CSV table of C-alpha atoms in Angstrom, one decimal:
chain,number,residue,atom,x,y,z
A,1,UNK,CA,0.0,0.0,0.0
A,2,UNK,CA,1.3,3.8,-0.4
A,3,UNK,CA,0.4,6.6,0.8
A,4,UNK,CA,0.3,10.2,-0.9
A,5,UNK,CA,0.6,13.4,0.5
A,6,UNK,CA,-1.6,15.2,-2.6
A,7,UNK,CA,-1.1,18.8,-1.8
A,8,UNK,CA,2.9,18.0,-1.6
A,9,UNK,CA,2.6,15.8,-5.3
A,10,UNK,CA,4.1,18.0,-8.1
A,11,UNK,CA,3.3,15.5,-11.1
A,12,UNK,CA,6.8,15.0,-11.8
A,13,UNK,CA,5.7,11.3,-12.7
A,14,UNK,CA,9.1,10.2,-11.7
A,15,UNK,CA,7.4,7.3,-9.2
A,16,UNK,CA,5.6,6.5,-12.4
A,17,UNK,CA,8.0,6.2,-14.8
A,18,UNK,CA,10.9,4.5,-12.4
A,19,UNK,CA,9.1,1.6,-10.7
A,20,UNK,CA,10.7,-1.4,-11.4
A,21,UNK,CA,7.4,-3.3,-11.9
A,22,UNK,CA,5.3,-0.2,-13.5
A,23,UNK,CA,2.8,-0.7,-10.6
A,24,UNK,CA,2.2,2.8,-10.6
A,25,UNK,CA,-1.1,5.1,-12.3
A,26,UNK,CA,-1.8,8.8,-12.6
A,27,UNK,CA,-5.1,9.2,-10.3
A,28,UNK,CA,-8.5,10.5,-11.3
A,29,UNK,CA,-8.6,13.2,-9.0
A,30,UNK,CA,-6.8,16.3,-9.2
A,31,UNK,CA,-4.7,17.5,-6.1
A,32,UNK,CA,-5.0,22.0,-5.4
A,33,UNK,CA,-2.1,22.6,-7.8
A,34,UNK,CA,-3.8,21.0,-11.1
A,35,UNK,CA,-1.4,18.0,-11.4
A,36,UNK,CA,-2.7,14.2,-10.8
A,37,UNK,CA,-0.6,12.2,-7.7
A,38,UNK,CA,0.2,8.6,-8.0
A,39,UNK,CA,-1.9,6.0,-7.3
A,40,UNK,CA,-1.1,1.8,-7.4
A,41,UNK,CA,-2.9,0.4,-10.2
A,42,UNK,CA,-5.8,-1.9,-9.0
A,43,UNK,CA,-3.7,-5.0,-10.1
A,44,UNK,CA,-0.3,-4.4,-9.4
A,45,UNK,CA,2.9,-6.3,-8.3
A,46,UNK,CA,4.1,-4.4,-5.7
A,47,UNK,CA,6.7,-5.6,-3.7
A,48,UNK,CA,7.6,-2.7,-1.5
A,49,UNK,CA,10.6,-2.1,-2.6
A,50,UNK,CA,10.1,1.9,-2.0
A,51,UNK,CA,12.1,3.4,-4.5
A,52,UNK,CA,9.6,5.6,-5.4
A,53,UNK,CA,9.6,6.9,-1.7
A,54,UNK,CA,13.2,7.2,-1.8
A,55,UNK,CA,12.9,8.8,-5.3
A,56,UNK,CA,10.4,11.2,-4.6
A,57,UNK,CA,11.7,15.2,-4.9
A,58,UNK,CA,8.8,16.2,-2.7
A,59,UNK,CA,8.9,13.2,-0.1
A,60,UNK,CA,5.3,12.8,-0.3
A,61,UNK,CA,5.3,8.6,-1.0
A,62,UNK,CA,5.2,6.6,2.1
A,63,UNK,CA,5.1,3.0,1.2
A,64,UNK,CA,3.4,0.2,3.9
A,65,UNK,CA,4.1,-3.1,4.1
A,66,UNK,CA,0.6,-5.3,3.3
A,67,UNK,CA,0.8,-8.5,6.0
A,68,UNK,CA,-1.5,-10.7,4.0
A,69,UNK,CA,0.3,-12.2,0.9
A,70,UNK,CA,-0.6,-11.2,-2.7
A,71,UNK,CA,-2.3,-13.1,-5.0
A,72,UNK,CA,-0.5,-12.0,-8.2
A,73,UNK,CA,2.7,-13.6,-7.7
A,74,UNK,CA,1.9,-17.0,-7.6
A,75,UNK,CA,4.6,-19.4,-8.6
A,76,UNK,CA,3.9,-22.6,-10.9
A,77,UNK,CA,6.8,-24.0,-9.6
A,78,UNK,CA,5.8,-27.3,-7.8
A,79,UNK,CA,8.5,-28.4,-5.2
A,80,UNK,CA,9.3,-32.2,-5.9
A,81,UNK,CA,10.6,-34.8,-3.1
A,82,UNK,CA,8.5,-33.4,-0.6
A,83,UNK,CA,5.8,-35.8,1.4
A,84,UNK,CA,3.4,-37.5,-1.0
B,1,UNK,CA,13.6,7.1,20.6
B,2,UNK,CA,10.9,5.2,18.0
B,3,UNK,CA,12.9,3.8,15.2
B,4,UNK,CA,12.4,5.2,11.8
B,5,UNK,CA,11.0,3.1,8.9
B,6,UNK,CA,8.7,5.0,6.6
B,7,UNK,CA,9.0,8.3,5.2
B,8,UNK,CA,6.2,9.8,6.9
B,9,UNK,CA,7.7,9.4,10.0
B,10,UNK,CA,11.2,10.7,8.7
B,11,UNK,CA,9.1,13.6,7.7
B,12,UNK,CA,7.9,14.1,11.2
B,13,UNK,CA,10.7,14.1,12.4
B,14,UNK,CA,13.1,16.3,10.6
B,15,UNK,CA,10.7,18.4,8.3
B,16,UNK,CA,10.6,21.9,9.3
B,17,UNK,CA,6.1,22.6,9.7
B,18,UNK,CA,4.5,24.9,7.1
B,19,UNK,CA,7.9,25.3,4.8
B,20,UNK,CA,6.3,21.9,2.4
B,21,UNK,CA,5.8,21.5,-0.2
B,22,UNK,CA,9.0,23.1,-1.6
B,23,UNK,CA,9.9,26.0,-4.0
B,24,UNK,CA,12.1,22.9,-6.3
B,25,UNK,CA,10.5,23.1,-9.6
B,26,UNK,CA,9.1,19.7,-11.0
B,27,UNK,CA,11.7,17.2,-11.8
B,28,UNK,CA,14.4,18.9,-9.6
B,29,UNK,CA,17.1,16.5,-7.7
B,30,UNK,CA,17.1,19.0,-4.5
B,31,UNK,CA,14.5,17.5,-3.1
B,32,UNK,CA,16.0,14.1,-3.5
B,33,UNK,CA,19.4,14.8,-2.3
B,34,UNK,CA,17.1,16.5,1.0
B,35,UNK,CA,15.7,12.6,1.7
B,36,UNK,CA,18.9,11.1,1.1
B,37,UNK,CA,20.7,13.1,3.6
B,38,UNK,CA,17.6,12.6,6.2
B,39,UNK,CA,17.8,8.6,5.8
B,40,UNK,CA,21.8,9.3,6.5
B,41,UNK,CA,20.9,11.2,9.6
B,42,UNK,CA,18.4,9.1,10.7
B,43,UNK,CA,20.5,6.0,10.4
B,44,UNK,CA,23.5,7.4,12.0
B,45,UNK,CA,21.0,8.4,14.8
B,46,UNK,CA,23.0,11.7,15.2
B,47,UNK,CA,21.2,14.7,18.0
B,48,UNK,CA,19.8,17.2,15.7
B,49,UNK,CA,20.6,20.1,18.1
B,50,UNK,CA,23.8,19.0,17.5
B,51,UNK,CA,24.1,19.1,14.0
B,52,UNK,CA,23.9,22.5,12.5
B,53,UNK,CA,23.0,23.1,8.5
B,54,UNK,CA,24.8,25.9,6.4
B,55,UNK,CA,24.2,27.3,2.8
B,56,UNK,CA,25.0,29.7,0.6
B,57,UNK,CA,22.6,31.6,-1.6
B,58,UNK,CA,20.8,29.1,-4.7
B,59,UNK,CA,18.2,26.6,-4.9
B,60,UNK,CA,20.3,24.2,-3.2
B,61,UNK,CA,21.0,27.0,-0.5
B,62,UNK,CA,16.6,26.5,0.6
B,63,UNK,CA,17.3,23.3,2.1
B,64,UNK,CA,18.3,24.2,5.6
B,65,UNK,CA,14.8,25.6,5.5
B,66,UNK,CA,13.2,22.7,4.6
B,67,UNK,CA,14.9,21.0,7.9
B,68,UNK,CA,13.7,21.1,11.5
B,69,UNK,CA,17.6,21.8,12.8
B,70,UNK,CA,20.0,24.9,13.2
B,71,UNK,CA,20.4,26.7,9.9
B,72,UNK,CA,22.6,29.4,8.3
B,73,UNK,CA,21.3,30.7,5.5
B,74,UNK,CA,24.6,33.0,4.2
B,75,UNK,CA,26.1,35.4,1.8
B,76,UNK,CA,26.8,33.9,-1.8
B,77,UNK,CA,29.1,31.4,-2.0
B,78,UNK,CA,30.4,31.8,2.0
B,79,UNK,CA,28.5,29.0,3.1
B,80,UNK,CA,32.3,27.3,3.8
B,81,UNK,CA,33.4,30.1,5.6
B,82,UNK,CA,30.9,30.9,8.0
B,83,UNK,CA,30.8,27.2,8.7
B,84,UNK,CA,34.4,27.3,9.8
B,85,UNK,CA,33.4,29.8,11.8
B,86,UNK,CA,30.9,28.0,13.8
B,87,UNK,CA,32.9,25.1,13.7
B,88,UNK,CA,36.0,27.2,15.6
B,89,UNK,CA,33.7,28.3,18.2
B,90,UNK,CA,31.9,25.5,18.9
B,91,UNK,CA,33.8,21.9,17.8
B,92,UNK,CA,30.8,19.9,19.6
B,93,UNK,CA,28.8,21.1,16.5
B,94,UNK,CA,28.3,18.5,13.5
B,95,UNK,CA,28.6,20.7,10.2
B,96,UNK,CA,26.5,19.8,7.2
B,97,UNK,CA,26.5,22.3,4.1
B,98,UNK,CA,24.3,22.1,1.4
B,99,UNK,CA,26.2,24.2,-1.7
B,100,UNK,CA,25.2,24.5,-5.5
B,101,UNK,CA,27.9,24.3,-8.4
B,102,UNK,CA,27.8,28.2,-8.7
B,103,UNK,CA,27.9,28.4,-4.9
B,104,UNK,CA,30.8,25.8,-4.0
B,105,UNK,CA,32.8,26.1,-7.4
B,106,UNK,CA,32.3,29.3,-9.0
B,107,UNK,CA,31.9,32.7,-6.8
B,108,UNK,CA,33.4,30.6,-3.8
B,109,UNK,CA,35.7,28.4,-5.0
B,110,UNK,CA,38.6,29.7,-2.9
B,111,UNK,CA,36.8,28.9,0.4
B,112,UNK,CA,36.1,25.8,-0.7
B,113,UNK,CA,39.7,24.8,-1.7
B,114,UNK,CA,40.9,26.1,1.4
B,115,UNK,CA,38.6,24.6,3.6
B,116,UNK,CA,39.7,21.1,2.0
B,117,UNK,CA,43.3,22.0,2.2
B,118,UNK,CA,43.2,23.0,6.0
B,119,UNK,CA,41.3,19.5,6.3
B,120,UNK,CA,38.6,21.5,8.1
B,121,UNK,CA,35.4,19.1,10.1
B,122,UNK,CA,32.5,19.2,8.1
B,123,UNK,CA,30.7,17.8,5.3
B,124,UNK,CA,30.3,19.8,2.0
B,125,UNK,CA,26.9,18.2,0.0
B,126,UNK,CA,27.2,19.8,-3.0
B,127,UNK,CA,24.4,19.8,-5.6
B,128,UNK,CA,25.9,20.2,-8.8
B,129,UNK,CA,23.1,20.7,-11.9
B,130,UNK,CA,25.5,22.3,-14.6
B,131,UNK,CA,23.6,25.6,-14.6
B,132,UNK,CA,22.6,29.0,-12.0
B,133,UNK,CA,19.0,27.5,-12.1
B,134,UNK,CA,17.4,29.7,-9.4
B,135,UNK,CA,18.5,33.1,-11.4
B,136,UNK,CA,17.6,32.2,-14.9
B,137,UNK,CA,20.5,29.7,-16.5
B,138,UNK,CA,23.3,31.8,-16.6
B,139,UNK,CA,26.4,29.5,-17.0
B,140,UNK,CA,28.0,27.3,-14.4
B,141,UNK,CA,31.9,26.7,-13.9
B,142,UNK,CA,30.8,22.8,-14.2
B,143,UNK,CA,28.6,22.8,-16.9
B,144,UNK,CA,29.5,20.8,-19.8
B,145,UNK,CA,31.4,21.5,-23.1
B,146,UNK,CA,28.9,22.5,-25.6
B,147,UNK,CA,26.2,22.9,-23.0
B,148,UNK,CA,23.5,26.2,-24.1
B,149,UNK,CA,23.0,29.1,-21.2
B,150,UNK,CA,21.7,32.1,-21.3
B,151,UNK,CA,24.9,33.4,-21.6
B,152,UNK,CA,26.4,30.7,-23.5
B,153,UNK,CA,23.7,30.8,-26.2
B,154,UNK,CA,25.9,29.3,-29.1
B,155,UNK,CA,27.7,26.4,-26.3
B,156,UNK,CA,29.8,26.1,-24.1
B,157,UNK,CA,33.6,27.1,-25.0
B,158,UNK,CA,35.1,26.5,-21.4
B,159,UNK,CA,36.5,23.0,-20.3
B,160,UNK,CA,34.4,22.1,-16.7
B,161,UNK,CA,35.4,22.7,-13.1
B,162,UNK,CA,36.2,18.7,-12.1
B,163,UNK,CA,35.5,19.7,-8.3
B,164,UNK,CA,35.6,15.9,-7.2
B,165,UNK,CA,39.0,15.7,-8.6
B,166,UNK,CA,40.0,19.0,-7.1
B,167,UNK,CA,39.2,18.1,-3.4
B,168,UNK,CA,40.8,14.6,-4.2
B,169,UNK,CA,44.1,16.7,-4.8
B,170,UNK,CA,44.0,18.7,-1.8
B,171,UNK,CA,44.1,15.7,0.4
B,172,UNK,CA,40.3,15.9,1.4
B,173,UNK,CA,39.4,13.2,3.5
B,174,UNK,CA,36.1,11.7,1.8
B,175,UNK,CA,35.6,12.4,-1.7
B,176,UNK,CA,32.5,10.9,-4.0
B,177,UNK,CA,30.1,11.2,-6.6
B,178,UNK,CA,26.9,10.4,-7.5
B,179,UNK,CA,23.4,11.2,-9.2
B,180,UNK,CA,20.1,11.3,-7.0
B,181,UNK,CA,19.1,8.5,-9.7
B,182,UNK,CA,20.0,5.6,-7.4
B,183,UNK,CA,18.9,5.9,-3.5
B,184,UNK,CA,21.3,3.6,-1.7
B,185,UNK,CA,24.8,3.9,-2.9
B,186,UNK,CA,24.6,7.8,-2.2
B,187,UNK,CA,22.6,7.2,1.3
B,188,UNK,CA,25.4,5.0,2.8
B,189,UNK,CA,28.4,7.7,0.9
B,190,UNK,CA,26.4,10.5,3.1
B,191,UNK,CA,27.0,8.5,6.0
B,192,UNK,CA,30.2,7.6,5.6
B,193,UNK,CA,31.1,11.0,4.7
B,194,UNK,CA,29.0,12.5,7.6
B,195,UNK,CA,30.7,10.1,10.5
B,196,UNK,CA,33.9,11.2,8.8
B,197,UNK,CA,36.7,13.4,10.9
B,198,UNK,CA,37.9,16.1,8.7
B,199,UNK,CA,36.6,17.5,5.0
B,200,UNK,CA,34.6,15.3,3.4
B,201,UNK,CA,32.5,16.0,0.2
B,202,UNK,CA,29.8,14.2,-1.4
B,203,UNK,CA,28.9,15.7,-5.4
B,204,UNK,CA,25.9,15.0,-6.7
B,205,UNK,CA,24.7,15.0,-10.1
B,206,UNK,CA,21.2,16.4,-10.3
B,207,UNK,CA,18.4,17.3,-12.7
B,208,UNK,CA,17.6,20.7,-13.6
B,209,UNK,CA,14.9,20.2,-16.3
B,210,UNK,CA,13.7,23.6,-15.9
B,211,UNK,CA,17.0,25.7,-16.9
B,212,UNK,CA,19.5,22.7,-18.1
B,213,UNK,CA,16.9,20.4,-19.6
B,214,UNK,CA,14.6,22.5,-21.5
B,215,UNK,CA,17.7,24.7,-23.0
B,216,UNK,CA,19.9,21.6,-23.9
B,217,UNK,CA,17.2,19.6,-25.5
B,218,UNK,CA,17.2,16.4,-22.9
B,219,UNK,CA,13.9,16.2,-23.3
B,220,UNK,CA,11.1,15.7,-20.2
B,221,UNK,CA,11.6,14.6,-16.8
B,222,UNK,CA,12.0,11.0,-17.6
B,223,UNK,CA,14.4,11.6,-20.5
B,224,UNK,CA,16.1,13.8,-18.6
B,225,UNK,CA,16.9,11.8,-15.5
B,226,UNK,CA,17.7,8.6,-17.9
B,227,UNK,CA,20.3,11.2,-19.3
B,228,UNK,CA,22.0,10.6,-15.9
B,229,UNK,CA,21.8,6.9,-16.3
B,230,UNK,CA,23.4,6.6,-19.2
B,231,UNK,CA,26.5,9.2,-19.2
B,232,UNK,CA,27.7,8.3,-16.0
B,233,UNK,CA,30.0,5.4,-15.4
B,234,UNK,CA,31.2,3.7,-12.1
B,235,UNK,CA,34.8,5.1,-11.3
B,236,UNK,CA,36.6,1.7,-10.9
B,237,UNK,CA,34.9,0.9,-14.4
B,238,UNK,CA,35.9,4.2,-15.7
B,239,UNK,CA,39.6,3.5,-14.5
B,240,UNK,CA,40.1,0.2,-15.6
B,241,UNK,CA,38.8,0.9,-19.6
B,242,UNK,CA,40.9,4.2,-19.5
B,243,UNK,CA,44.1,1.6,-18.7
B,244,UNK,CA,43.7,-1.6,-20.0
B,245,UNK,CA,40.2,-1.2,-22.8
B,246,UNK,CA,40.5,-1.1,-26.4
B,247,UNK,CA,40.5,2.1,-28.3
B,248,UNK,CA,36.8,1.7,-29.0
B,249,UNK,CA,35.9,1.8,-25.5
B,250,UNK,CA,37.7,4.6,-24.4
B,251,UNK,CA,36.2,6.3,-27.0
B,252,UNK,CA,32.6,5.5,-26.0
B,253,UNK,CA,33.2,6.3,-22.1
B,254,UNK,CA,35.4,9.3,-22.6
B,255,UNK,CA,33.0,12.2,-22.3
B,256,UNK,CA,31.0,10.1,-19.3
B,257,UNK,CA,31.0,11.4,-15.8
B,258,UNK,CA,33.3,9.0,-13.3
B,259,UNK,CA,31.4,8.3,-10.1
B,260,UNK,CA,31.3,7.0,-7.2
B,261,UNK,CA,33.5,7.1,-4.3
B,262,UNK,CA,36.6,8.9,-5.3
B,263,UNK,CA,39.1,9.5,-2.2
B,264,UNK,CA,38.7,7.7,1.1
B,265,UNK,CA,41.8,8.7,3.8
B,266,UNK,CA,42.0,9.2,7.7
B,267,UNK,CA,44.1,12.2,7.9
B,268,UNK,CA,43.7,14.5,11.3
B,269,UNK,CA,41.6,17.2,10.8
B,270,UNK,CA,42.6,20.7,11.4
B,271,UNK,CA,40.7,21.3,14.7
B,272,UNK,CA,43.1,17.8,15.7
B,273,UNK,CA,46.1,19.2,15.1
B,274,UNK,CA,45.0,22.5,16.3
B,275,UNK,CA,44.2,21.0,19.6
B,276,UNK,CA,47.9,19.7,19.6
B,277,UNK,CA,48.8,22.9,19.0
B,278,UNK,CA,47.5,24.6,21.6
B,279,UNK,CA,48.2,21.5,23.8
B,280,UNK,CA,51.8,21.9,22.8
B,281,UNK,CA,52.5,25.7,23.5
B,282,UNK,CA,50.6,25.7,26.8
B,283,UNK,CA,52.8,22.9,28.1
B,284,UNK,CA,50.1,20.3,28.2
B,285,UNK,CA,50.7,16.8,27.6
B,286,UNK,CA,54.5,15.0,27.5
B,287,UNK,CA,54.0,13.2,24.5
B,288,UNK,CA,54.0,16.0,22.1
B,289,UNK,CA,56.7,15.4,19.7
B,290,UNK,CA,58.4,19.4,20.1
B,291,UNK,CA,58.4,18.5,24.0
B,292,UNK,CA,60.0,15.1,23.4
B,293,UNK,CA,62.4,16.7,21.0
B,294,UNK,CA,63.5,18.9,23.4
B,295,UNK,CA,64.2,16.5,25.7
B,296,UNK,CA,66.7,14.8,23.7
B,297,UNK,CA,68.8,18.1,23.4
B,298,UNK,CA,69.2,18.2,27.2
């Protein structure tokens, strides 16, 4: 999850364009300069790996680690040799 | 003390309130270089009544502002000096000083190479975006060969101020590097540099899109930051194509910008020696060597 201070975003897009995984979307709603903040996309691969909080000019990213697990990264690896 | 893990709680701690948002204009590597220097404070978990923030005049020169700590905000360019001065009256302070290119190398370059000669105790951050951003893009002693200013308007004729390599030559202790583009290798340089005894400067390479950018043609933001990934080249890499690479690849990494960490010594520091100075001609301790000397004569 990440969290947004809107009245400090810019709209550099430099969170956007930078994230290793592109999990990243302008958002609908305009912040009181005129420029869009981030957003995660609704289906995203996020794995917390906060450069875009260390990247931000304006420090307004804060990035939180989610507890429950994510459903998108699911492997199809089978381990073998294990019980049954 | 509650440990620090997510930048709103660096920004609680350290952020001066009502200064944010910042005057940086969009795409500007200030702001960045700010964060990087707060994760360095917070991780060396130094007292910020302690530690005491000096700038010249320049965008760089906002960010004591920005900073819930002690800050100078000084003539043009005598950031360096007036640090010195605090430093001499007080040694308990830590010094941090946050200097442009036109600030630190241009109008005052001779502070600055004295301050690394004398070996003085404090840490020079120095923001270096090829151009006087905050007064219009007039141009820079760093900027570029070929590089448009406003009053440069056909290029750039004069070869660049290598300040990384002039410290190195003085015999500064800490010398490095880097652009804002990658987080951690400059966050753990600002540490090191900051737990450092004597001079120590850290160089980094920051976007101006608004003055450098737009005149120079690098395109927007993005372009403009990937401009910094690709024309700069590790040091150790840098030094080991310029000796050993073919003619090709010397060729191809000859205009690039060298960083990363250029100088890394444990000299005393001037307010070391000057202790053994004074320790010396006030007759303090036996060991000094003038005192020892003398007691071979007898």
């Amino acid at each position: 999850m990440i969290e947004v201070n809107e009245d400090w975003c810019k709209g550099c897009r430099i969170c956007i364009e930078r994230c290793p995984v592109n999990a990243l979307e302008e958002s609908d709603k305009m912040n009181k300069r005129g420029v869009r903040p981030p957003r995660l996309k609704k289906v995203n691969e996020c794995n917390y790996c906060r450069l875009c909080e260390l990247l931000c000019p304006d420090l307004a990213i804060t990035v939180f680690t989610d507890d429950k697990k994510k459903e998108s990264r699911k492997t199809l690896l089978r381990p073998v040799g294990g019980r049954k | 003390m509650v440990e620090v893990k997510t930048a709103d709680q660096l920004n609680k701690k350290f952020l001066r309130d009502g200064m944010w948002p910042t005057i940086f204009c969009n795409g500007c590597g200030h702001g960045v270089v700010l964060e990087y220097t707060l994760w360095a404070l917070e991780e060396l978990g130094w007292d910020m009544d302690k530690t005491v923030f000096a700038s010249g005049i320049g965008c760089s020169s906002r960010m004591p502002g920005y900073i819930n700590a002690d800050g100078l905000h000084t003539t043009h360019g005598r950031a360096i000096a007036f640090a010195t001065g605090i430093k001499a009256a007080n040694p308990d302070l830590n010094l941090i000083i946050f200097t442009g290119d036109g600030d630190c190398a241009g109008i005052g370059g001779n502070h600055f190479i004295h301050a690394a000669r004398r070996n003085m105790d404090m840490t020079v951050i120095m923001i270096n975006n090829f151009i006087y951003g905050m007064t219009g893009g007039q141009l820079a002693p760093t900027a570029p060969l070929g590089s448009i200013a406003t009053t440069a308007p056909y290029g750039n004729i004069e070869p660049p101020f290598d300040i990384c390599n002039l410290a190195k030559a003085l015999g500064a202790n800490y010398v490095a590097r880097w652009t804002v583009t990658h987080p951690y290798q400059p966050i753990k340089s600002v540490k090191d540099a900051l737990s450092k005894k004597g001079f120590s400067l850290v160089e980094f390479l920051a976007p101006c899109p608004t003055a450098f950018g737009r005149r120079n043609k690098l395109g927007d933001i993005k372009k403009h930051w990937e401009w910094y990934d690709n024309n700069t080249i590790l040091i150790e890499d840098y030094e080991r194509i310029m000796n050993y690479g073919t003619e090709k690849e010397k060729e191809e990494v000859k205009d690039m910008f060298p960083i990363g960490v250029f100088q890394d010594l444990n000299n005393p520091g001037f307010f070391e020696r000057y202790e053994k100075l004074v320790d010396r001609v006030m007759g303090g301790s036996p060991k000094t060597p003038v005192k020892a000397k003398a007691v071979v004569q007898k």
